[in-house]
Coordinates of C-alpha atoms in Angstrom, one line a residue:
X535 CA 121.3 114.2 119.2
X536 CA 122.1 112.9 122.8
X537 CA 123.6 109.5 123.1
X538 CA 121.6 107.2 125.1
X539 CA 123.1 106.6 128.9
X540 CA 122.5 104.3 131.7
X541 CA 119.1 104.6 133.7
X542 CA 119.9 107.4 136.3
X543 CA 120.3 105.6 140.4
X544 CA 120.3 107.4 143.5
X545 CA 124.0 108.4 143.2
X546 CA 123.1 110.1 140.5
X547 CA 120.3 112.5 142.4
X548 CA 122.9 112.7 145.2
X549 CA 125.4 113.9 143.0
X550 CA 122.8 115.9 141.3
X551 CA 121.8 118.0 144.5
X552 CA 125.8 118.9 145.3
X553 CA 125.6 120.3 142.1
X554 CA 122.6 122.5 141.9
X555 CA 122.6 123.8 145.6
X556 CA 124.4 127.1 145.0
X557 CA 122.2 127.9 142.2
X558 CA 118.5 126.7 143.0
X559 CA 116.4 127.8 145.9
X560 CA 115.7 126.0 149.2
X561 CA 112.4 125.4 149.1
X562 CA 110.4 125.2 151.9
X563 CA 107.6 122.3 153.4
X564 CA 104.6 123.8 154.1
X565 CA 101.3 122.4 155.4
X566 CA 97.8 123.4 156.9
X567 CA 96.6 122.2 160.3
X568 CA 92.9 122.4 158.8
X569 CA 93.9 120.2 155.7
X570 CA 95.4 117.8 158.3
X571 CA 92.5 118.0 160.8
X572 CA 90.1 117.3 157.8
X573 CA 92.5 114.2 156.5
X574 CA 93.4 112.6 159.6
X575 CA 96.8 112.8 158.6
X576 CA 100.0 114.8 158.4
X577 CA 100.5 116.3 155.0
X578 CA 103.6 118.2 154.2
X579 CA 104.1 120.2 150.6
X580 CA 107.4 120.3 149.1
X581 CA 106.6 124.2 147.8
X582 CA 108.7 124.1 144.6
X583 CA 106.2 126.8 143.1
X584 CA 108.5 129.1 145.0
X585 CA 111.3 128.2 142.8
X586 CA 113.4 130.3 140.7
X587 CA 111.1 130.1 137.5
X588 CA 108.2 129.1 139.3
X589 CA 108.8 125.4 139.1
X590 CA 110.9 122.0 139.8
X591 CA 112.0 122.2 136.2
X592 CA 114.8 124.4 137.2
X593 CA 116.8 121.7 139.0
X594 CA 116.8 119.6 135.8
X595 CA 118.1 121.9 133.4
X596 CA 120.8 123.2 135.9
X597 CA 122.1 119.8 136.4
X598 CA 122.3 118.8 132.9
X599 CA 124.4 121.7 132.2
X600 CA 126.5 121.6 135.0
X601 CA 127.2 118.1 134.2
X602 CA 128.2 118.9 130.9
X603 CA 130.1 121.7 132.4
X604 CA 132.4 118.8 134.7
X605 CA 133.4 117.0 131.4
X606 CA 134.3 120.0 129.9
X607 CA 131.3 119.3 127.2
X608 CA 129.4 122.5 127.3
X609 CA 128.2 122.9 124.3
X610 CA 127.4 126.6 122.1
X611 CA 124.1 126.9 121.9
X612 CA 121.6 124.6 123.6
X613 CA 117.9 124.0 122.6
X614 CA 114.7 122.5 124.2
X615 CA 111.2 121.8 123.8
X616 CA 108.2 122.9 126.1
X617 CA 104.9 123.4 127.3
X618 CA 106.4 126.2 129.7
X619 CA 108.2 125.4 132.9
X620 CA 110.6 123.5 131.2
X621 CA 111.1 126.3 128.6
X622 CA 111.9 128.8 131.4
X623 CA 114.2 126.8 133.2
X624 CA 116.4 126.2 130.4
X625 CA 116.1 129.8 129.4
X626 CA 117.4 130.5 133.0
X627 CA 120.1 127.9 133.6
X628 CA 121.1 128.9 129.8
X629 CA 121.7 132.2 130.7
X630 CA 123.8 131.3 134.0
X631 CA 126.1 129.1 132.1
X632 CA 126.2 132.2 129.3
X633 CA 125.3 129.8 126.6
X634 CA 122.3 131.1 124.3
X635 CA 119.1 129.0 124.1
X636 CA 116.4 128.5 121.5
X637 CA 113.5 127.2 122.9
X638 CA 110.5 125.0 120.9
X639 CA 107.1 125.3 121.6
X640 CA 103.2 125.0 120.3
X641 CA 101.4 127.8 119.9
X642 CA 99.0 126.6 122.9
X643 CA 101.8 127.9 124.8
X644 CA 100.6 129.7 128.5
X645 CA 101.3 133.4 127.2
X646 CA 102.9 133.9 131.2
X647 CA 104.9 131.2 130.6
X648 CA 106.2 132.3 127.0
X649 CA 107.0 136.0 128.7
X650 CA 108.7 134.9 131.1
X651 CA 111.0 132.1 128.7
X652 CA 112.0 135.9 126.8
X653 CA 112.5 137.3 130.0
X654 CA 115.2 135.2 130.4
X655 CA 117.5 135.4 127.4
X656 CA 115.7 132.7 125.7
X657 CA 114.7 132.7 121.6
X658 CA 111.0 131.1 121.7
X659 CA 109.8 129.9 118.2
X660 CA 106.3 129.1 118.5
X661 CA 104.5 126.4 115.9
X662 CA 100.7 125.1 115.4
X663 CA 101.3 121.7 117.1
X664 CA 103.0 119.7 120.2
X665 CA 104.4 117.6 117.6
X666 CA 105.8 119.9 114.9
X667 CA 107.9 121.8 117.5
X668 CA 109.3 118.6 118.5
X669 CA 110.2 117.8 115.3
X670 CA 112.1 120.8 114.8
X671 CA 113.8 120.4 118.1
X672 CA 115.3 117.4 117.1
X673 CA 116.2 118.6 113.5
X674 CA 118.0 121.9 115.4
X675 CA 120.1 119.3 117.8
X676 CA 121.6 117.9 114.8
X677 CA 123.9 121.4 114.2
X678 CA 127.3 121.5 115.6
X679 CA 127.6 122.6 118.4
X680 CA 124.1 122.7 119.6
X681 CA 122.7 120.2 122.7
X682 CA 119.1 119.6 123.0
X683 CA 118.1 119.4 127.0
X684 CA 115.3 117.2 127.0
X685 CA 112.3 118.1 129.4
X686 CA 112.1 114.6 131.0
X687 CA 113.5 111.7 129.4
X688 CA 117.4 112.2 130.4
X689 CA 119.2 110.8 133.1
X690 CA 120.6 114.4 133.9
X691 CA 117.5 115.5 134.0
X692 CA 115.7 112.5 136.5
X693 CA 118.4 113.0 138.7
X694 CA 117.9 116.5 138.7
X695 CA 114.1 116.5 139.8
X696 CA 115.1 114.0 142.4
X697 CA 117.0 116.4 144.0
X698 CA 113.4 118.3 145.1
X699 CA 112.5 115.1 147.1
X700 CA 116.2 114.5 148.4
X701 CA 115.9 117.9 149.6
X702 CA 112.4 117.7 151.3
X703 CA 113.4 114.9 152.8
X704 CA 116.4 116.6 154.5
X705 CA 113.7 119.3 155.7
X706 CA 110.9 116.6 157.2
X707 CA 111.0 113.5 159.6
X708 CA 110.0 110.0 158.5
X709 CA 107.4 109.7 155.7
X710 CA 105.1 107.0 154.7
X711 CA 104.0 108.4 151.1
X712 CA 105.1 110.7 148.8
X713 CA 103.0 112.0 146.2
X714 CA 103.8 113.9 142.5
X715 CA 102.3 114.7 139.6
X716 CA 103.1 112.8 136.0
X717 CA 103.6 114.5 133.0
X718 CA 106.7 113.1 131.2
X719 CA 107.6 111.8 134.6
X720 CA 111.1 113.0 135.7
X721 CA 109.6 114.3 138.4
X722 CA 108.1 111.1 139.6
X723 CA 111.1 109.1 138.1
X724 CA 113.6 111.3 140.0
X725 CA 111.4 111.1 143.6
X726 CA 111.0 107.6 143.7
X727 CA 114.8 107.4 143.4
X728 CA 114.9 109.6 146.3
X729 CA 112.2 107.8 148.4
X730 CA 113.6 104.4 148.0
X731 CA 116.6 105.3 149.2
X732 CA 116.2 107.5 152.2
X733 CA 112.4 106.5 152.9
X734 CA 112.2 102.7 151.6
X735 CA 108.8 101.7 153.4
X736 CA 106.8 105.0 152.2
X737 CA 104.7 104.4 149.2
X738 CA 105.1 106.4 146.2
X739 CA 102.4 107.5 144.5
X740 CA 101.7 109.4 140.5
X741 CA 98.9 110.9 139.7
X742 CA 97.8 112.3 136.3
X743 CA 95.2 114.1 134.0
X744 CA 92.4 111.7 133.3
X745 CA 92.2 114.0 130.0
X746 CA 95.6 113.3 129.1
X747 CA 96.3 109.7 130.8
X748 CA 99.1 108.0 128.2
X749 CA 101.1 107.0 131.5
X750 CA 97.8 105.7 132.8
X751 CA 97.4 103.7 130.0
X752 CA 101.0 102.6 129.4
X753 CA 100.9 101.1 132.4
X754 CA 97.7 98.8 131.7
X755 CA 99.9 97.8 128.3
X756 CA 102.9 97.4 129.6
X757 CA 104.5 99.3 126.7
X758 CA 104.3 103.5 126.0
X759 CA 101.3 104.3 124.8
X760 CA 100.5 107.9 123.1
X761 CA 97.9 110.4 123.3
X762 CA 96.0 110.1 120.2
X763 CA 96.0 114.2 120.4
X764 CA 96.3 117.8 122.1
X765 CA 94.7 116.8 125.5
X766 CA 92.0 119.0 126.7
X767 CA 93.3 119.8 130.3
X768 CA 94.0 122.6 132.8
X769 CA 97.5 120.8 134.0
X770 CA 99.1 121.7 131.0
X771 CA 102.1 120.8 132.6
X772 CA 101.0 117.2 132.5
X773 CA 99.7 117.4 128.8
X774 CA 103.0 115.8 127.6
X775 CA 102.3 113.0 124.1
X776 CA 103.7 110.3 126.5
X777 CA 106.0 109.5 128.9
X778 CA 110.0 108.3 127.7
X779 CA 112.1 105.3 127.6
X780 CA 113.5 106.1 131.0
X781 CA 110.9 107.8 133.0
X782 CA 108.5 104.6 132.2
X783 CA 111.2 102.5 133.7
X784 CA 110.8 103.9 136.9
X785 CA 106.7 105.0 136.5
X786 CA 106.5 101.1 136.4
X787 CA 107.7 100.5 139.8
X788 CA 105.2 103.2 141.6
X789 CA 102.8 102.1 144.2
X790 CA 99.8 103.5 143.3
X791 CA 98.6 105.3 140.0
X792 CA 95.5 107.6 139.7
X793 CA 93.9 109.4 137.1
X794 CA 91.5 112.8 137.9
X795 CA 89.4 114.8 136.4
X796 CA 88.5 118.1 135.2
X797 CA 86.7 118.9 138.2
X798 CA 89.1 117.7 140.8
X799 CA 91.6 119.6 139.3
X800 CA 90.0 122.4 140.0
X801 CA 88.7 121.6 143.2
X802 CA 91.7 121.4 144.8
X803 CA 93.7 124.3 143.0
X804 CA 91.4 126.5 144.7
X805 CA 91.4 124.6 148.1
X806 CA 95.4 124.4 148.0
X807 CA 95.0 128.3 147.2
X808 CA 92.9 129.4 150.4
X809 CA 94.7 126.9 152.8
X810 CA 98.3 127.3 151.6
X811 CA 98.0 131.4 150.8
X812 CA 100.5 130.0 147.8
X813 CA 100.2 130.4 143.9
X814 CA 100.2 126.9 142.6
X815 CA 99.5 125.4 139.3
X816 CA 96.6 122.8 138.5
X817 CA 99.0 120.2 137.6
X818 CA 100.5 119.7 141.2
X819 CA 96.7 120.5 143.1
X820 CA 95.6 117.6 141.4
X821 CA 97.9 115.6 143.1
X822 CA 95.6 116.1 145.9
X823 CA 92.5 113.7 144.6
X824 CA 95.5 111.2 145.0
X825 CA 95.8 111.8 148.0
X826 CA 92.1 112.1 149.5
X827 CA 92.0 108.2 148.0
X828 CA 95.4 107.3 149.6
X829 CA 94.0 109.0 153.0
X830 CA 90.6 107.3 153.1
X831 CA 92.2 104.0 153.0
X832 CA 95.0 104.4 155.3
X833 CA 94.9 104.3 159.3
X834 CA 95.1 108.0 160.3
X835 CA 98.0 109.8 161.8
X836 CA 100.6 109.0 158.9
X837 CA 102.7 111.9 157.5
X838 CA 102.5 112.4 153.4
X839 CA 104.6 114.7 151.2
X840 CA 103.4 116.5 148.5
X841 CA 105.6 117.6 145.6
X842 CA 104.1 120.9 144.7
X843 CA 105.7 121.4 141.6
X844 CA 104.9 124.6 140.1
X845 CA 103.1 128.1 140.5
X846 CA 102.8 129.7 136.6
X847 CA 99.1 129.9 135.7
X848 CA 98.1 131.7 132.8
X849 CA 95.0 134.6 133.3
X850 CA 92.1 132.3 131.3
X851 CA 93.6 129.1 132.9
X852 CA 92.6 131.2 136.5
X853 CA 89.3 132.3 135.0
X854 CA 88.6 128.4 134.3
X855 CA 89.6 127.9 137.4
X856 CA 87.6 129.9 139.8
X857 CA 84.3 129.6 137.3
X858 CA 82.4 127.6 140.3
X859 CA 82.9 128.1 143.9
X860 CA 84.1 125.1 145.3
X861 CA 85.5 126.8 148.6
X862 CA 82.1 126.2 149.9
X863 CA 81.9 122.4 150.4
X864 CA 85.3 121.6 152.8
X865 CA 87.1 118.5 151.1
X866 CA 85.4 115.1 151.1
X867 CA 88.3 112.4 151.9
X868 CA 87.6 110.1 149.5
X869 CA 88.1 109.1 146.1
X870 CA 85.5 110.7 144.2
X871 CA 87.3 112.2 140.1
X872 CA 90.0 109.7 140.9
X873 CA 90.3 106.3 138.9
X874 CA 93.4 104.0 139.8

């Protein structure tokens, strides 16, 4: 088991992106002058689907282990516990560090997802339920020798994520919101870090599944607050149990929260798709609902960023996806699928 460390700070993303630059892409901003003719603002994306893995995740698990690696702490084996992105990216940074990795994971697993965990070195045990292979996660980290790299609630890991902001923000000018999907939240946790520091008047904003809304509701009880089950959504990357001790810390001091729907989701996955010409997941389009809302009530010609944070979608998630045509109503700015 890990000990328990201090709440990561902006040092700690600084640090973090020193670290992983040699070994994690440069990803680049992207935007669409049609999205922004339609919005009345500037909106940049932050393309981390073009990642190495196909997602943010890899910036976490790098830094973890390369801060293990400047202690001298790296341990023999290393196991985790994921939906998908998470799993890859510790399949990948295990492999670069030459460490073997066992990775944990329900049996609702995206099957592109699994392949690509294998692809990389990885062991993938696969059980019925979110909940069992977290159990055995935890039971595995209690070996000798083994570390278990946690998929959001670490400091290593927060500050790692951050480093996706911190480097967008390098790339862009000034910035008056910054928008990223929740799941567990060290995305979220790790880009507010970022914003406050190097953008302290933009507005930082979550948005999550309504289908799978524990941080939603955490936040209305002011404690962590579980899903009472699997959640039915096409973000599966957002279909965490709840959020952690340390990424609520931070989900707490966000702007603005939304939830969205179903719908929404796929609304603006296929949108994002035409208008971007980029593979990206439903868990970081529906960060666009958040945005519609944020645009309808702002005074144009402001400049968002958009933390795209994956591209790995599974063939029947796709077919889901494109069931209805929504290419053939433009995007409405407003709020409509999207509950604060």
């Amino acid at each position: 088991m890990l000990s328990m460390l201090s709440s990561p700070t902006f040092a700690d993303v600084a640090a973090a992106l020193e670290r992983v630059r040699s070994s994690v892409q440069r990803t680049p901003i992207m935007e669409s002058a049609l999205l922004n003719t339609w919005f009345g603002h500037r909106i940049l994306f932050k393309a981390e689907c073009l990642q190495t893995t196909g997602a943010f995740k890899l910036r976490g698990a790098t830094n973890f282990l390369a801060s293990l690696k400047e202690q001298d702490a790296l341990p023999q084996q290393v196991v985790a516990n994921s939906s998908g992105n998470h799993a890859q990216a510790v399949a990948k940074a295990a492999q670069a560090f030459g460490i073997p990795a066992t990775i944990y994971a329900s049996e609702s697993i995206s099957p592109i997802k699994a392949a690509a965990t294998k692809s990389y070195g990885a062991d993938l045990v696969l059980l019925p339920t979110r909940e069992e292979a977290d159990a055995a996660v935890e039971e595995a980290a209690k070996e000798d020798g083994v570390v278990w790299i946690p998929p959001y609630n670490h400091p290593y890991i927060i500050a790692g994520q951050g480093t996706a902001a911190l480097e967008a923000f390098e790339q862009t000018g000034p910035i008056d919101a910054v928008f990223a999907p929740c799941g567990g939240g060290g995305l979220l946790s790790g880009t507010l870090l970022a914003t406050r520091e190097k953008m302290p008047e933009a507005r930082v904003i979550g948005a999550e599944p309504q289908a799978a809304n524990d941080a939603s509701r955490s936040l209305q009880c002011g404690e962590i607050v579980r899903l009472d089950g699997p959640p039915d959504t096409l973000a599966d990357g957002a279909a965490t149990p709840s959020v952690g001790p340390y990424t609520f810390e931070f989900i707490q001091q966000l702007d603005d929260f939304y939830e969205v729907d179903e719908q929404q989701i796929c609304y603006w996955t296929q949108w994002l798709h035409h208008l971007l010409k980029l593979h990206i997941e439903p868990t970081c389009a529906m960060t666009m609902a958040a945005v519609a809302a944020w645009a309808v009530n702002t005074a144009p010609g402001q400049t968002a960023l958009v933390m795209l944070s994956g591209g790995n979608i599974s063939q029947s998630a796709m077919r889901t996806i494109w069931d209805v045509d929504y290419l053939s109503q433009p995007p409405i700015i407003a709020s409509q699928g999207v509950s604060e």
